[in-house]
mmCIF file of C-alpha atoms in Angstrom:
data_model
loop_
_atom_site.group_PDB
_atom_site.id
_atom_site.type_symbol
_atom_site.label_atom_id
_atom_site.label_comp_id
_atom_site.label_asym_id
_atom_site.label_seq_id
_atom_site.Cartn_x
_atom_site.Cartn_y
_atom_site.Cartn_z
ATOM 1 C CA UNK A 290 -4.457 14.697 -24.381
ATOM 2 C CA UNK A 291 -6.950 12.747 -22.301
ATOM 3 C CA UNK A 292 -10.349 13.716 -22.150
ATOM 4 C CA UNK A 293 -12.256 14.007 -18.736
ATOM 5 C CA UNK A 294 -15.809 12.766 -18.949
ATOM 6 C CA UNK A 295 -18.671 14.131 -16.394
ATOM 7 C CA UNK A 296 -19.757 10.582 -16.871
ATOM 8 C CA UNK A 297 -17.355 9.553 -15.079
ATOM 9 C CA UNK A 298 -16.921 8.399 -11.410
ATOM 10 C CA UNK A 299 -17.044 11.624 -9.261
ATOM 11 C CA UNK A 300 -13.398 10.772 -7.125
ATOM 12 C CA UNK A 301 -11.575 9.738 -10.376
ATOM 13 C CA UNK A 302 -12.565 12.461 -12.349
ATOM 14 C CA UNK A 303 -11.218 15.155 -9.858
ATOM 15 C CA UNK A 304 -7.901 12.664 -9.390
ATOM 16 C CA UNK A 305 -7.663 13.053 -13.222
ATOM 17 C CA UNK A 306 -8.308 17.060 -12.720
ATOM 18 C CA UNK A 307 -5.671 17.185 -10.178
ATOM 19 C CA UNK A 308 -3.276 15.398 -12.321
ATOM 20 C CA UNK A 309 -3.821 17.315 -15.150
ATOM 21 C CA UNK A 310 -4.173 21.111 -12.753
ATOM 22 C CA UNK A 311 -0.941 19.788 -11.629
ATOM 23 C CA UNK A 312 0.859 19.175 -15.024
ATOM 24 C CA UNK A 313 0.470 22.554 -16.302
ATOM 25 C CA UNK A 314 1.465 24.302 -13.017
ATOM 26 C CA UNK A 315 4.282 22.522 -13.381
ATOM 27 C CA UNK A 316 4.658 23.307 -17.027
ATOM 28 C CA UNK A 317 4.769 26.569 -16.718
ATOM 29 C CA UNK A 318 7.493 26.424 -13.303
ATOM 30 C CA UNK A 319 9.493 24.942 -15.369
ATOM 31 C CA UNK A 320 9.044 26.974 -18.782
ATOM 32 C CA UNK A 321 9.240 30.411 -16.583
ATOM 33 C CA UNK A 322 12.409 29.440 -14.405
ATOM 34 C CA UNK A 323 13.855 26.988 -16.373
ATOM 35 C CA UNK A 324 14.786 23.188 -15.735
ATOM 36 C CA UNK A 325 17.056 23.436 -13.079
ATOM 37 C CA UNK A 326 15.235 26.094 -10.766
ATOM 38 C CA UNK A 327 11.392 25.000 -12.264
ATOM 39 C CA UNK A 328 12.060 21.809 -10.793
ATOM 40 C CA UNK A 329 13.327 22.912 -7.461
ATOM 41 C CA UNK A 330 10.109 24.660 -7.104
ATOM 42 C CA UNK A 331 8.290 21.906 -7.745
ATOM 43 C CA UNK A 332 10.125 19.791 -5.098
ATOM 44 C CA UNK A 333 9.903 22.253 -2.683
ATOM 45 C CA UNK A 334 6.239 22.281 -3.795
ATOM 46 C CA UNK A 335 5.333 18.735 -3.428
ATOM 47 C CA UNK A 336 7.275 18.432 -0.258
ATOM 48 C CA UNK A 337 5.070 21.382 1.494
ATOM 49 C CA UNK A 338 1.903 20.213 0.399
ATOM 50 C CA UNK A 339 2.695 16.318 1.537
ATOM 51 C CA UNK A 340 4.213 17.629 4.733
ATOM 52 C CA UNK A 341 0.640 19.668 5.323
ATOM 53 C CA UNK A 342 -1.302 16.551 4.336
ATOM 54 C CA UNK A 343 0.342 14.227 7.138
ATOM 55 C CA UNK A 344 0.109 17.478 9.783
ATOM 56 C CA UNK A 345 -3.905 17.391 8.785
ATOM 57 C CA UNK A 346 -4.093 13.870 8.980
ATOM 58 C CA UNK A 347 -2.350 13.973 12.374
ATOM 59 C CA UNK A 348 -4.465 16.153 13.706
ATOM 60 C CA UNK A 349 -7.412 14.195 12.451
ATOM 61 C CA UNK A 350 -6.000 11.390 13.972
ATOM 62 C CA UNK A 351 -5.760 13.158 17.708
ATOM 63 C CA UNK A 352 -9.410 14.406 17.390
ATOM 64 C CA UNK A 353 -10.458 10.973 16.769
ATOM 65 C CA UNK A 354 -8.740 9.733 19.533
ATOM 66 C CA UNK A 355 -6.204 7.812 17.546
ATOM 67 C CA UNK A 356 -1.955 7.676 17.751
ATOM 68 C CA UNK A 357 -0.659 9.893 15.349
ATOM 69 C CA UNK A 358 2.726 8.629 14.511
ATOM 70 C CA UNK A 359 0.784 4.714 14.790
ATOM 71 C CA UNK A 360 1.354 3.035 11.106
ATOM 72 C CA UNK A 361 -1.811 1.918 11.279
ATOM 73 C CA UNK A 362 -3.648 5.061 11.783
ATOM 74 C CA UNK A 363 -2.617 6.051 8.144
ATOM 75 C CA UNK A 364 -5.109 4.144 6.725
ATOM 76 C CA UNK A 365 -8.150 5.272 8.971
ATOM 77 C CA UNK A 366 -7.032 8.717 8.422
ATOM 78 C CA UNK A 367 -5.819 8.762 4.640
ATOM 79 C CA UNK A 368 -6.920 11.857 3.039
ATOM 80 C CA UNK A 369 -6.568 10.121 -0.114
ATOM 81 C CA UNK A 370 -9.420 8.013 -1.892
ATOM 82 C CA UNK A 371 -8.747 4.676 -3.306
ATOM 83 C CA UNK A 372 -11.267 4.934 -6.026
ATOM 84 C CA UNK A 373 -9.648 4.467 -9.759
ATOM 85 C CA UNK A 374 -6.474 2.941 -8.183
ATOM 86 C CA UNK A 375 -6.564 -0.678 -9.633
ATOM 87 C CA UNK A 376 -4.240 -3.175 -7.495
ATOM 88 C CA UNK A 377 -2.994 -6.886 -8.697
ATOM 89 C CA UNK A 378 -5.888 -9.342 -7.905
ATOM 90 C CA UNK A 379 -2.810 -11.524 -6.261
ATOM 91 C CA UNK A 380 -1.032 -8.702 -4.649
ATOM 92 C CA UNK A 381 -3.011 -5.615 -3.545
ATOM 93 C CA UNK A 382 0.820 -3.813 -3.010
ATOM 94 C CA UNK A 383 1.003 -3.694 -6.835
ATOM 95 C CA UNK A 384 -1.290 -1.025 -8.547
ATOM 96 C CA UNK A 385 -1.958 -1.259 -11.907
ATOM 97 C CA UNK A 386 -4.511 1.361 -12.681
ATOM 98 C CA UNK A 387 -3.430 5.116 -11.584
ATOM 99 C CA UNK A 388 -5.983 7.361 -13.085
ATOM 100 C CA UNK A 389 -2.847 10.134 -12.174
ATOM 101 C CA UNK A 390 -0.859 8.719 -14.106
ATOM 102 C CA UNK A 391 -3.193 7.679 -17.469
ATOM 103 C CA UNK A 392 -3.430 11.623 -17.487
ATOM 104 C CA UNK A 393 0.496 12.581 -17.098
ATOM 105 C CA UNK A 394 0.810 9.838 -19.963
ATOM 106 C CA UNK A 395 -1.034 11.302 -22.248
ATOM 107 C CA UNK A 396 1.212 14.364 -21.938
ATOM 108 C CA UNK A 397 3.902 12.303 -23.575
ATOM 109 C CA UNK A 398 7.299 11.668 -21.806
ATOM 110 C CA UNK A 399 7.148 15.380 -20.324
ATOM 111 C CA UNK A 400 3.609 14.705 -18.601
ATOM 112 C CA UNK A 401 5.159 11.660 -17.278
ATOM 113 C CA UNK A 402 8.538 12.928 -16.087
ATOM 114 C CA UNK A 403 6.481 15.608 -14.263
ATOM 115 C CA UNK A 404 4.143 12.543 -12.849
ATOM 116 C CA UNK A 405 7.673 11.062 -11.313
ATOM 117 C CA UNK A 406 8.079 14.185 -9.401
ATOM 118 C CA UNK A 407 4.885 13.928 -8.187
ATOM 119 C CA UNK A 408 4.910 10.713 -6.611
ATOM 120 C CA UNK A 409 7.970 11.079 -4.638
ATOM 121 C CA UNK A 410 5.506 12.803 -2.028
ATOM 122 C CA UNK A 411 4.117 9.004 -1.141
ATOM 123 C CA UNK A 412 7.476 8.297 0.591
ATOM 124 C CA UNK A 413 6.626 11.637 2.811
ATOM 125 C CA UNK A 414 3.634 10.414 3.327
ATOM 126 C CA UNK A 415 4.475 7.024 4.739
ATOM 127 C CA UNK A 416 7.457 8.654 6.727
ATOM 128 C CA UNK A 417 5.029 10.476 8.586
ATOM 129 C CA UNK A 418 3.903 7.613 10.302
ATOM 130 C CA UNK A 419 6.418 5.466 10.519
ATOM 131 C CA UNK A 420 6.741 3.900 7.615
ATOM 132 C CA UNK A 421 9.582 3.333 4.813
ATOM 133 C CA UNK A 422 8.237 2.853 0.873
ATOM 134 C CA UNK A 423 10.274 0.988 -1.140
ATOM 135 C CA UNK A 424 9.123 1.464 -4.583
ATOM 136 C CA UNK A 425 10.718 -0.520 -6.728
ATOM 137 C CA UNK A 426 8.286 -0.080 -9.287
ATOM 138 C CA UNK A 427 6.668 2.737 -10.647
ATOM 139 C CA UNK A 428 5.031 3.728 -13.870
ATOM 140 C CA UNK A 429 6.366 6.220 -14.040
ATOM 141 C CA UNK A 430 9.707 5.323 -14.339
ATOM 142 C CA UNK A 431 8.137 2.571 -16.997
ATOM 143 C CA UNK A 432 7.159 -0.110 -15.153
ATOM 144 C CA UNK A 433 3.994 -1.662 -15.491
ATOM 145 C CA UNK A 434 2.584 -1.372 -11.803
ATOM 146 C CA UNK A 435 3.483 0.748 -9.046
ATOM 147 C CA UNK A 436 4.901 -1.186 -6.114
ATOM 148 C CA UNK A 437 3.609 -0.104 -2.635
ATOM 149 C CA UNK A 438 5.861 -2.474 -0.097
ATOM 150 C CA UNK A 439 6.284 -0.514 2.990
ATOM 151 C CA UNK A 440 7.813 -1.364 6.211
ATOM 152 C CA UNK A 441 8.499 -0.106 9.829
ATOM 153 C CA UNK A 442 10.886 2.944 10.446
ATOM 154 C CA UNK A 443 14.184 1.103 12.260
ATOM 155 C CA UNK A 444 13.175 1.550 16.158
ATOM 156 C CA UNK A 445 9.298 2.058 15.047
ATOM 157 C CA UNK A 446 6.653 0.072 16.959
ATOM 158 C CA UNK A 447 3.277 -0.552 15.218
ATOM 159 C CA UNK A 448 1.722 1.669 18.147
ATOM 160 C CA UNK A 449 3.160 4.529 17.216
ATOM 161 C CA UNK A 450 5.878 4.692 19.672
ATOM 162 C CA UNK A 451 9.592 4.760 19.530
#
């Protein structure tokens, strides 16, 4: 197992915190219901909490005066950080530091497999404002970056409407 150090930069540490929260909640769906039905619950899981993440960032958007289904208003409105996520210094769609996933990892191939689950909530985040990811890349799936190529929604316009 990783260790977290205090020393360390205030936004990665709680990403690694997260990670690692997350890991043994999930653990212990899956060791409790068993494979089949753990996993479910973590699905359904992931999907609820990414679906209340674009509603909040939505409404964030609206108070600030901002389109909500706009592409472009994901990134003034991202509830996320950037800090600890390393991109390519030729192509800032490739990351190749996840502090997320340097915890899963050192869980072995069950921290990581759990890690996959996890980042299937970045397509539901995208959707939500119009966007399409296709990952073809991710290390979780033992690839060396994580690929972050997104494009319009077929019939989405850039302002947000259809």
């Amino acid at each position: 197992m990783m260790s977290i150090k205090s020393s360390e930069d205030p936004v990665i540490r709680f990403a690694k915190l997260s990670a690692e929260l997350y890991y043994f909640l999930a653990d212990a769906l899956i060791e409790n219901l068993g494979e089949e039905k753990g996993t479910a619950a973590i699905e359904e899981s992931l999907r609820n909490f990414a679906e209340k993440r674009v509603a909040d960032m939505k409404k964030e958007a609206k108070e600030r005066g901002l389109p909500p289904d706009a592409p472009d208003t994901y990134l003034k409105v991202r509830d996320m950080p950037s800090n600890g996520w390393e991109h390519d210094s030729e192509n800032t769609l490739l990351i190749t530091q996840c502090p997320m996933f340097d915890i899963w990892k050192s869980f072995g191939e069950k921290g990581i497999a759990m890690g996959a689950l996890y980042c299937e909530i970045d397509h539901i985040l995208f959707n939500g404002f119009g966007l399409v990811l296709n990952r073809s890349q991710c290390k979780t799936n033992g690839d060396q970056v994580c690929d972050f190529r997104v494009q319009l929604k077929e019939g989405q316009r850039t302002d947000g409407e259809r």
